Amino acid sequence: MKKAVAFFLAILSACSLVACSKSESPAAPAAPTAGTAQQAAPQESAGGNVLDENGRIVKFDPPIDMTWAVTTSAVMQFKNGDTYDNNIWSRKYLEDHGINLKVAFTADGTSGAYNDKLNMQLASGDLPDIVHSYQYDLFKNAYNAGYVKDITDTYAQYASDYLLECQQKYPGSFDYVSFDGRLHGISFFNDNRAGGTLLWIRDDWLENLGLSAPKTIDELYDLAYAFTFNDPDGNGVADTFGLGINKDLITDYTTIYGLLSGFGVPAEGDGTYFRGADGKMTNAYLQPGVADALGFLNKLYVDGILDPEFTVKDANVMQEDIASGKIGMAFGRQWGTWLPWNLVLEADGVTVHSYPVPVATGYERKVGIGNDAGGEIFFLNSKFKNPEAFVLLCNTFSSVYNMYMTPEVSSIYADDEQYRFSPVVLTEPQEPLWQPVLAEAFRSGNSTDLPARLLNHYTKVSGFESGEMRDSEAYGLWGQYALGASVDICLNVYAKEGNLVQNIIGATQPESQSEYRSLLEDLVKQSFTDVILTGDLSKVDSFRSSWLSIGGQQILDELDALYPAK
């Protein structure tokens, strides 16, 4: 999630873990709740803590302090005078469990600042009690340094029935945060089929010029040319660029992922690792289509269709360019109407649509997606003395934040990115589960049988299409879940047409990747930028040789052993 998608919540806030955190796992349409024993009346221990009938802590009395780090984002919104330290989630956790959350630090999660700060904390050994990491390498390094708590027994004892079921349903996600069969954290429960990259285009520019979305790379060029030179915004000034990319190239939005995919290159992160048609282990950035894709980008650059200053513009600056109406289209993830294209709606009242990646002549579209055993990780500092507190937070979040919410509770706990104020965020893979159900409701016009959370989505999407709702949440959901929208494309075009290529790296990580990943990523960015600027395609061969020699081949060899051909 990614992802940067908003989530919504269920169960009334008054339903604290004292009353509902351990009940039998329900059958639909009841909301998932936490496990069995804590359903009994709580009792106070001699020390003041509230216990269930089996002696497990329900609430700490006096409260205990627990530190965490906030991954900030421009989409986060404070309500009613809330702060990072005092908000809807911190108050709930304090009331329900006697857990007093304290913020260790805040840092931007979209610019790399959060990861940089967390790595500094790791180097000093001064990690927060709860750590949220986007980087497996950091998690593994923290484990190797002895900073990660083994929560195997605590999880088995305290986890709700719902979370125990998730452990059975998504074993790869739990293997991902385990060492030697012992659980050392929890990660998102994944099904990444909806995680592909798409082409996002401003509707008004298409309409103003009487053009349509491109299906081929040649048509992409023609549209990008028109968006640059044919005054698509009608202001009489040459101030637009047809396609936006940022200096880092391989990022979530204003990326070159989609362009590469149109040349048969399943780009994703540091390069999707997979077995090619010849049965050999390979990486996306070694594919023959890379040269043609970079040659195409060079043509855009030479012809003035790319911003000549793209080499100094990161994703945050690109947000500014998009908001100010300088960029007409860009490749990005399926959550693009949440960020960055929400900025266009806010600035100009203009919508964007997503489209399948255009395909180059002689190539098949190949879209890279992550392995299901992966994603964001939440783990506990080994110094923290009450690991049950971590599991209690997980129980309560999942008991509130699920499909069976009411819109009223969603407005309290999830709308406007309120879920981000929780130090743990656990969700099942939403888009692949929800899109088919919502699509049927949209086609039939019948929402009667939708669970509460999906009814909220249905109402918001329908409201946006009718013009009755123009808020950011309705727009974000519309861009994902309307018929023909981004999730529909991922599941019913990419997946069904065999376009998806999943990274082979799952729970077992090659040792060499941790050592060489940053070096290889830097090589990709520098080499690809050089080719885009110079048009010298011979440098692509030099790049491949360098990639293999500075650690890439070692990773491929290690993966060959870790994931043998079937």
Coordinates of C-alpha atoms in Angstrom, one line a residue, residues 15-499:
C15 CA -16.5 -1.5 21.9
S16 CA -13.3 -1.6 23.8
L17 CA -11.1 -4.7 24.0
V18 CA -12.3 -5.2 27.6
A19 CA -15.6 -6.3 26.1
C20 CA -14.8 -7.6 22.7
S21 CA -11.1 -8.3 22.1
K22 CA -11.4 -12.1 22.5
S23 CA -14.5 -13.5 20.9
E24 CA -15.1 -16.3 18.5
S25 CA -14.1 -15.5 14.9
P26 CA -17.4 -14.7 13.2
A27 CA -18.9 -15.7 9.9
A28 CA -19.8 -12.9 7.5
P29 CA -21.4 -10.5 7.8
A30 CA -20.3 -10.0 11.4
A31 CA -17.2 -8.0 11.9
P32 CA -14.0 -9.8 12.8
T33 CA -13.2 -9.4 16.5
A34 CA -10.4 -10.5 18.8
G35 CA -10.1 -13.9 20.5
T36 CA -12.1 -16.0 22.9
A37 CA -11.0 -15.8 26.4
Q38 CA -11.1 -12.0 26.9
Q39 CA -14.8 -12.0 26.4
A40 CA -15.1 -12.9 30.1
A41 CA -15.6 -10.1 32.6
P42 CA -12.3 -8.5 33.4
Q43 CA -10.8 -8.5 36.8
E44 CA -8.3 -6.4 38.6
S45 CA -5.1 -8.0 39.6
A46 CA -3.3 -7.2 42.8
G47 CA -1.0 -4.9 40.9
G48 CA -3.9 -2.9 39.4
N49 CA -3.8 -4.3 35.9
V50 CA -7.1 -5.5 34.4
L51 CA -6.9 -9.2 33.6
D52 CA -9.2 -11.6 31.8
E53 CA -10.3 -14.9 33.4
N54 CA -7.1 -16.6 32.1
G55 CA -4.9 -14.1 33.7
R56 CA -4.0 -12.2 30.5
I57 CA -3.6 -8.4 30.7
V58 CA -6.5 -6.5 29.2
K59 CA -5.5 -3.0 30.5
F60 CA -2.4 -1.7 32.2
D61 CA -3.1 0.2 35.4
P62 CA -1.2 2.5 35.9
P63 CA -0.8 3.1 32.2
I64 CA 2.5 2.2 30.5
D65 CA 4.4 4.4 28.0
M66 CA 5.1 3.2 24.5
T67 CA 7.0 5.2 21.9
W68 CA 6.6 5.1 18.2
A69 CA 7.7 7.0 15.1
V70 CA 5.2 8.8 12.8
T71 CA 5.5 8.4 9.1
T72 CA 4.1 11.8 8.0
S73 CA 2.4 12.5 4.7
A74 CA 0.8 15.5 3.1
V75 CA -2.5 13.6 3.0
M76 CA -2.7 13.3 6.8
Q77 CA -5.3 15.6 8.3
F78 CA -5.7 16.6 12.0
K79 CA -9.2 16.8 13.3
N80 CA -10.7 18.8 16.2
G81 CA -7.3 20.0 17.4
D82 CA -5.7 16.5 17.4
T83 CA -1.9 16.1 17.3
Y84 CA 0.4 13.2 16.7
D85 CA 0.5 12.6 20.4
N86 CA -3.2 13.1 21.1
N87 CA -5.6 11.8 18.5
I88 CA -8.5 9.3 18.0
W89 CA -6.2 6.3 18.1
S90 CA -4.0 7.3 20.9
R91 CA -7.0 8.1 23.1
K92 CA -8.6 4.8 22.3
Y93 CA -5.5 2.8 23.1
L94 CA -5.1 4.6 26.4
E95 CA -8.7 4.2 27.3
D96 CA -9.0 0.5 26.3
H97 CA -5.6 -0.7 27.3
G98 CA -3.8 1.8 29.5
I99 CA -1.2 2.3 26.8
N100 CA 0.1 5.8 26.6
L101 CA 1.6 6.4 23.1
K102 CA 4.4 8.9 22.9
V103 CA 6.0 10.1 19.6
A104 CA 9.7 9.4 19.3
F105 CA 10.0 11.4 16.1
T106 CA 8.2 12.4 12.9
A107 CA 9.5 12.3 9.4
D108 CA 8.2 12.5 5.9
G109 CA 7.5 9.1 4.4
T110 CA 7.3 10.2 0.8
S111 CA 10.7 11.8 0.5
G112 CA 12.9 9.2 2.1
A113 CA 13.3 11.3 5.2
Y114 CA 11.6 8.7 7.4
N115 CA 13.8 5.8 6.3
D116 CA 16.9 8.0 6.7
K117 CA 15.9 8.9 10.2
L118 CA 15.1 5.3 11.1
N119 CA 18.5 4.1 9.8
M120 CA 20.2 6.8 12.0
Q121 CA 18.2 5.5 15.0
L122 CA 19.2 2.0 14.2
A123 CA 22.9 3.0 14.0
S124 CA 22.7 4.6 17.4
G125 CA 20.6 1.7 18.9
D126 CA 18.0 4.2 19.9
L127 CA 14.9 2.8 18.2
P128 CA 11.3 3.5 19.3
D129 CA 9.4 0.8 21.1
I130 CA 7.3 0.2 18.0
V131 CA 9.1 0.4 14.7
H132 CA 7.3 0.8 11.3
S133 CA 9.7 -0.1 8.5
Y134 CA 9.3 0.0 4.8
Q135 CA 12.7 -1.6 4.4
Y136 CA 13.3 -5.3 5.0
D137 CA 17.0 -4.6 5.2
L138 CA 16.5 -2.4 8.2
F139 CA 14.3 -5.0 9.9
K140 CA 16.9 -7.7 9.3
N141 CA 19.8 -5.4 10.4
A142 CA 17.9 -4.6 13.5
Y143 CA 17.3 -8.3 14.2
N144 CA 21.0 -9.1 13.6
A145 CA 21.9 -6.3 16.1
G146 CA 19.6 -7.8 18.7
Y147 CA 17.0 -5.0 18.6
V148 CA 13.9 -7.0 17.6
K149 CA 11.7 -8.7 20.1
D150 CA 10.7 -12.3 19.6
I151 CA 6.8 -12.2 19.9
T152 CA 6.1 -15.8 19.0
D153 CA 4.7 -16.9 22.3
T154 CA 3.1 -13.6 23.1
Y155 CA 1.3 -13.6 19.8
A156 CA 0.1 -17.1 20.2
Q157 CA -1.3 -16.2 23.7
Y158 CA -2.8 -12.8 23.0
A159 CA -3.7 -12.6 19.3
S160 CA -7.4 -12.4 18.4
D161 CA -9.0 -15.3 16.6
Y162 CA -9.2 -13.1 13.6
L163 CA -5.4 -12.5 13.6
L164 CA -4.7 -16.1 14.2
E165 CA -6.9 -16.9 11.1
C166 CA -4.9 -14.4 9.1
Q167 CA -1.7 -16.2 10.1
Q168 CA -3.2 -19.3 8.4
K169 CA -4.6 -17.4 5.4
Y170 CA -1.4 -15.4 4.6
P171 CA 1.5 -17.6 5.7
G172 CA 3.9 -15.8 3.4
S173 CA 3.3 -12.5 5.3
F174 CA 4.2 -14.1 8.6
D175 CA 7.2 -16.0 7.1
Y176 CA 8.4 -12.6 6.0
V177 CA 8.8 -11.4 9.6
S178 CA 10.1 -14.7 11.0
F179 CA 13.6 -15.9 11.7
D180 CA 14.3 -19.6 12.3
G181 CA 10.6 -20.2 12.6
R182 CA 10.1 -17.6 15.3
L183 CA 7.8 -14.6 14.8
H184 CA 9.5 -11.2 15.2
G185 CA 6.9 -8.8 14.0
I186 CA 3.8 -8.5 11.7
S187 CA 3.4 -7.2 8.2
F188 CA 0.6 -6.4 5.8
F189 CA -1.4 -9.3 4.6
N190 CA -0.8 -9.3 0.9
D191 CA -2.3 -10.1 -2.5
N192 CA -0.5 -7.8 -4.9
R193 CA -2.4 -8.4 -8.1
A194 CA -3.8 -4.9 -7.9
G195 CA -0.4 -3.3 -7.4
G196 CA 0.5 -2.5 -11.0
T197 CA 1.4 0.8 -12.6
L198 CA -0.9 2.7 -14.9
L199 CA -1.0 5.8 -17.1
W200 CA -2.8 8.7 -15.5
I201 CA -4.2 11.5 -17.8
R202 CA -6.0 14.7 -17.1
D203 CA -9.5 14.6 -18.5
D204 CA -9.7 18.3 -19.4
W205 CA -6.6 18.2 -21.5
L206 CA -7.9 15.3 -23.5
E207 CA -11.2 17.0 -23.9
N208 CA -9.7 20.4 -24.8
L209 CA -7.7 18.8 -27.7
G210 CA -10.3 16.3 -28.7
L211 CA -7.9 13.4 -28.2
S212 CA -8.2 10.0 -26.6
A213 CA -5.9 7.9 -24.3
P214 CA -3.1 6.1 -26.1
K215 CA -2.9 2.3 -26.6
T216 CA 0.5 2.2 -28.2
I217 CA 3.8 3.8 -27.5
D218 CA 3.5 5.7 -30.8
E219 CA 0.2 7.1 -29.7
L220 CA 1.7 8.0 -26.3
Y221 CA 4.3 10.1 -28.1
D222 CA 1.7 11.9 -30.2
L223 CA -0.4 12.7 -27.1
A224 CA 2.6 13.8 -25.1
Y225 CA 3.6 16.1 -28.0
A226 CA 0.1 17.6 -28.2
F227 CA 0.1 18.1 -24.4
T228 CA 3.4 20.0 -24.7
F229 CA 2.9 22.2 -27.8
N230 CA -0.8 22.5 -28.5
D231 CA -1.8 24.6 -25.5
P232 CA -3.9 21.9 -23.8
D233 CA -4.8 24.2 -20.9
G234 CA -5.9 27.0 -23.3
N235 CA -4.0 29.8 -21.5
G236 CA -2.0 30.8 -24.6
V237 CA 1.3 30.2 -22.8
A238 CA 3.9 27.4 -23.6
D239 CA 4.0 26.2 -20.0
T240 CA 3.1 22.5 -20.1
F241 CA 4.9 19.2 -20.5
G242 CA 3.3 16.1 -21.9
L243 CA 4.8 13.5 -19.6
G244 CA 6.1 13.9 -16.1
I245 CA 9.0 12.0 -14.7
N246 CA 11.1 12.8 -11.6
K247 CA 14.8 12.6 -11.0
D248 CA 14.7 9.3 -9.2
L249 CA 12.9 7.6 -12.1
I250 CA 12.0 4.4 -10.2
T251 CA 9.5 5.6 -7.7
D252 CA 5.8 5.2 -7.1
Y253 CA 4.5 8.1 -9.2
T254 CA 6.0 10.2 -12.0
T255 CA 7.9 7.0 -12.5
I256 CA 9.3 5.3 -15.6
Y257 CA 7.9 1.9 -14.5
G258 CA 4.9 2.1 -16.8
L259 CA 7.0 3.2 -19.8
L260 CA 9.3 0.3 -19.3
S261 CA 6.4 -2.1 -18.9
G262 CA 5.2 -1.1 -22.4
F263 CA 8.5 -2.4 -23.7
G264 CA 8.2 -5.7 -21.9
V265 CA 10.2 -4.7 -18.8
P266 CA 8.4 -5.6 -15.5
A267 CA 9.9 -2.8 -13.6
E268 CA 9.3 -2.6 -9.8
G269 CA 11.5 -1.2 -7.1
D270 CA 15.1 -2.3 -7.4
G271 CA 14.0 -4.5 -10.4
T272 CA 11.7 -7.4 -10.4
Y273 CA 13.6 -10.7 -10.1
F274 CA 12.1 -13.6 -12.0
R275 CA 12.9 -16.6 -14.2
G276 CA 12.8 -15.7 -17.8
A277 CA 11.5 -17.7 -20.7
D278 CA 14.8 -19.5 -20.9
G279 CA 14.4 -20.7 -17.3
K280 CA 17.3 -18.5 -16.0
M281 CA 17.1 -16.1 -13.1
T282 CA 17.1 -12.5 -14.3
N283 CA 16.2 -8.9 -13.3
A284 CA 13.8 -6.6 -15.0
Y285 CA 16.5 -4.0 -15.8
L286 CA 18.5 -6.5 -17.8
Q287 CA 15.7 -7.0 -20.3
P288 CA 16.3 -6.1 -24.0
G289 CA 13.4 -3.7 -24.0
V290 CA 15.3 -1.3 -21.6
A291 CA 17.3 0.2 -24.4
D292 CA 14.3 0.9 -26.6
A293 CA 12.4 2.4 -23.7
L294 CA 15.3 4.7 -22.7
G295 CA 15.7 5.6 -26.4
F296 CA 12.1 6.6 -26.5
L297 CA 12.5 8.8 -23.4
N298 CA 15.6 10.4 -25.0
K299 CA 13.4 11.3 -28.0
L300 CA 10.9 12.9 -25.6
Y301 CA 13.7 14.8 -23.9
V302 CA 15.3 16.0 -27.2
D303 CA 11.9 17.0 -28.6
G304 CA 11.2 19.2 -25.5
I305 CA 8.3 17.0 -24.3
L306 CA 10.1 16.1 -21.0
D307 CA 10.9 18.9 -18.6
P308 CA 14.6 19.6 -19.2
E309 CA 14.9 20.2 -15.4
F310 CA 13.5 16.7 -14.5
T311 CA 17.0 15.7 -13.2
V312 CA 16.7 18.0 -10.2
K313 CA 13.0 17.5 -9.4
D314 CA 12.1 14.8 -6.9
A315 CA 8.6 13.4 -6.2
N316 CA 7.7 16.3 -3.9
V317 CA 8.5 18.9 -6.6
M318 CA 6.6 16.9 -9.1
Q319 CA 3.5 17.2 -6.8
E320 CA 3.9 21.0 -7.1
D321 CA 4.2 20.8 -10.9
I322 CA 1.1 18.6 -11.1
A323 CA -0.9 20.9 -8.8
S324 CA 0.1 24.0 -10.8
G325 CA -1.1 22.4 -14.1
K326 CA 2.3 21.9 -15.7
I327 CA 1.9 18.1 -16.2
G328 CA -0.7 16.4 -18.3
M329 CA 0.0 12.7 -17.7
A330 CA 2.4 10.4 -15.8
F331 CA 2.8 6.8 -14.9
G332 CA 2.0 5.8 -11.3
R333 CA 0.4 3.3 -9.0
Q334 CA -3.3 2.4 -8.8
W335 CA -3.9 4.8 -5.9
G336 CA -3.1 7.9 -8.0
T337 CA -6.4 9.7 -7.2
W338 CA -5.2 9.8 -3.6
L339 CA -1.8 11.2 -4.5
P340 CA -0.7 13.1 -6.6
W341 CA -3.8 13.6 -8.8
N342 CA -5.9 14.7 -5.9
L343 CA -3.9 17.9 -6.1
V344 CA -5.4 18.6 -9.6
L345 CA -8.9 18.2 -8.3
E346 CA -8.2 20.5 -5.4
A347 CA -6.6 23.1 -7.6
D348 CA -8.7 23.1 -10.7
G349 CA -11.7 20.8 -10.0
V350 CA -10.4 18.5 -12.7
T351 CA -10.4 14.7 -12.7
V352 CA -7.9 12.3 -14.1
H353 CA -8.5 8.7 -15.3
S354 CA -6.1 5.8 -15.3
Y355 CA -5.5 3.7 -18.4
P356 CA -3.5 0.5 -19.2
V357 CA 0.1 1.0 -20.0
P358 CA 0.5 1.6 -23.8
V359 CA 2.5 -1.1 -25.6
A360 CA 5.4 -0.7 -28.0
T361 CA 5.4 -2.5 -31.4
G362 CA 7.0 -5.9 -31.1
Y363 CA 6.6 -6.1 -27.3
E364 CA 4.2 -7.5 -24.8
R365 CA 3.1 -5.5 -21.8
K366 CA 4.8 -6.8 -18.6
V367 CA 3.9 -5.2 -15.3
G368 CA 6.1 -5.9 -12.2
I369 CA 4.4 -6.5 -8.8
G370 CA 5.8 -7.4 -5.4
N371 CA 5.9 -10.8 -3.9
D372 CA 3.0 -11.5 -1.6
A373 CA 5.5 -12.2 1.2
G374 CA 6.5 -8.7 1.7
G375 CA 5.4 -5.2 2.5
E376 CA 5.5 -2.8 5.4
I377 CA 6.7 -4.3 8.7
F378 CA 5.8 -3.5 12.3
F379 CA 8.1 -4.8 15.0
L380 CA 8.8 -4.3 18.7
N381 CA 12.0 -3.1 20.2
S382 CA 13.7 -5.9 22.1
K383 CA 14.2 -3.6 25.1
F384 CA 10.4 -3.2 25.6
K385 CA 9.2 -5.2 28.6
N386 CA 5.5 -5.6 27.8
P387 CA 5.2 -7.4 24.4
E388 CA 1.6 -8.2 25.1
A389 CA 0.9 -4.4 24.6
F390 CA 2.0 -4.6 21.0
V391 CA -0.4 -7.5 20.3
L392 CA -3.2 -5.7 22.1
L393 CA -2.8 -2.8 19.8
C394 CA -2.9 -5.2 16.8
N395 CA -6.1 -6.8 18.1
T396 CA -7.9 -3.5 18.6
F397 CA -6.9 -2.0 15.3
S398 CA -8.1 -5.0 13.4
S399 CA -11.3 -5.2 15.4
V400 CA -12.1 -1.6 14.5
Y401 CA -10.5 -1.3 11.0
N402 CA -12.3 -3.8 8.8
M403 CA -14.9 -4.3 6.1
Y404 CA -17.9 -4.3 8.4
M405 CA -17.6 -0.7 9.6
T406 CA -20.4 1.8 9.6
P407 CA -19.9 5.1 7.7
E408 CA -20.2 6.9 11.0
V409 CA -17.3 5.0 12.6
S410 CA -15.3 5.3 9.4
S411 CA -15.6 9.1 9.6
I412 CA -14.0 8.9 13.1
Y413 CA -11.3 6.4 12.6
A414 CA -10.3 6.3 8.9
D415 CA -11.6 9.2 6.8
D416 CA -8.9 11.8 6.0
E417 CA -6.2 9.3 6.6
Q418 CA -7.0 8.9 10.4
Y419 CA -5.7 5.3 10.3
R420 CA -2.2 6.7 9.9
F421 CA -2.2 7.9 13.5
S422 CA -2.1 4.3 14.7
P423 CA 1.3 2.9 15.3
V424 CA 0.2 -0.4 13.8
V425 CA -1.9 -0.8 10.7
L426 CA -3.1 -4.3 9.7
T427 CA -5.4 -5.0 6.8
E428 CA -6.3 -7.8 4.5
P429 CA -5.6 -7.3 0.8
Q430 CA -8.5 -5.0 0.1
E431 CA -8.6 -4.3 -3.6
P432 CA -8.7 -8.0 -4.9
L433 CA -11.4 -8.8 -2.4
W434 CA -13.5 -5.8 -2.8
Q435 CA -13.4 -4.8 -6.5
P436 CA -15.5 -7.8 -7.8
V437 CA -18.2 -7.3 -5.1
L438 CA -18.3 -3.5 -5.8
A439 CA -18.3 -4.0 -9.6
E440 CA -21.3 -6.3 -9.4
A441 CA -23.2 -3.7 -7.3
F442 CA -22.3 -0.9 -9.7
R443 CA -23.5 -3.0 -12.7
S444 CA -26.7 -4.0 -11.1
G445 CA -27.4 -0.8 -9.2
N446 CA -28.2 -2.8 -6.2
S447 CA -26.1 -2.1 -3.0
T448 CA -28.5 -3.8 -0.6
D449 CA -26.3 -6.7 0.4
L450 CA -23.0 -4.9 0.6
P451 CA -21.2 -5.0 4.0
A452 CA -21.0 -1.6 5.7
R453 CA -17.5 -0.8 4.6
L454 CA -18.2 -1.5 0.9
L455 CA -21.5 0.3 1.1
N456 CA -19.4 3.4 2.1
H457 CA -17.2 2.9 -0.9
Y458 CA -20.3 2.4 -3.2
T459 CA -21.9 5.5 -1.8
K460 CA -18.8 7.6 -2.2
V461 CA -18.0 6.4 -5.7
S462 CA -21.7 6.8 -6.8
G463 CA -21.8 10.2 -5.2
F464 CA -18.6 11.4 -7.0
E465 CA -19.9 10.2 -10.3
S466 CA -23.3 12.0 -9.8
G467 CA -21.5 15.2 -8.7
E468 CA -23.0 15.1 -5.2
M469 CA -19.7 14.3 -3.5
R470 CA -16.5 16.1 -4.4
D471 CA -14.4 15.4 -1.3
S472 CA -10.9 13.8 -1.5
E473 CA -12.1 10.5 -0.2
A474 CA -14.9 10.1 -2.7
Y475 CA -12.4 11.1 -5.5
G476 CA -9.8 8.6 -4.2
L477 CA -12.2 5.7 -4.1
W478 CA -13.7 6.7 -7.5
G479 CA -10.3 6.5 -9.1
Q480 CA -9.8 3.0 -7.7
Y481 CA -13.2 1.3 -7.7
A482 CA -15.4 2.8 -10.4
L483 CA -16.1 0.5 -13.3
G484 CA -13.0 0.6 -15.6
A485 CA -10.9 2.4 -12.9
S486 CA -7.4 1.5 -11.8
V487 CA -8.2 -1.6 -9.7
D488 CA -10.5 -2.9 -12.4
I489 CA -7.6 -2.5 -15.0
C490 CA -5.1 -4.3 -12.7
L491 CA -7.4 -7.3 -12.0
N492 CA -9.3 -7.6 -15.3
V493 CA -6.7 -6.4 -17.8
Y494 CA -3.3 -7.0 -16.4
A495 CA -4.0 -10.2 -14.4
K496 CA -6.3 -11.8 -17.0
E497 CA -4.1 -11.0 -19.9
G498 CA -1.0 -12.4 -18.2
N499 CA 0.8 -9.1 -18.0

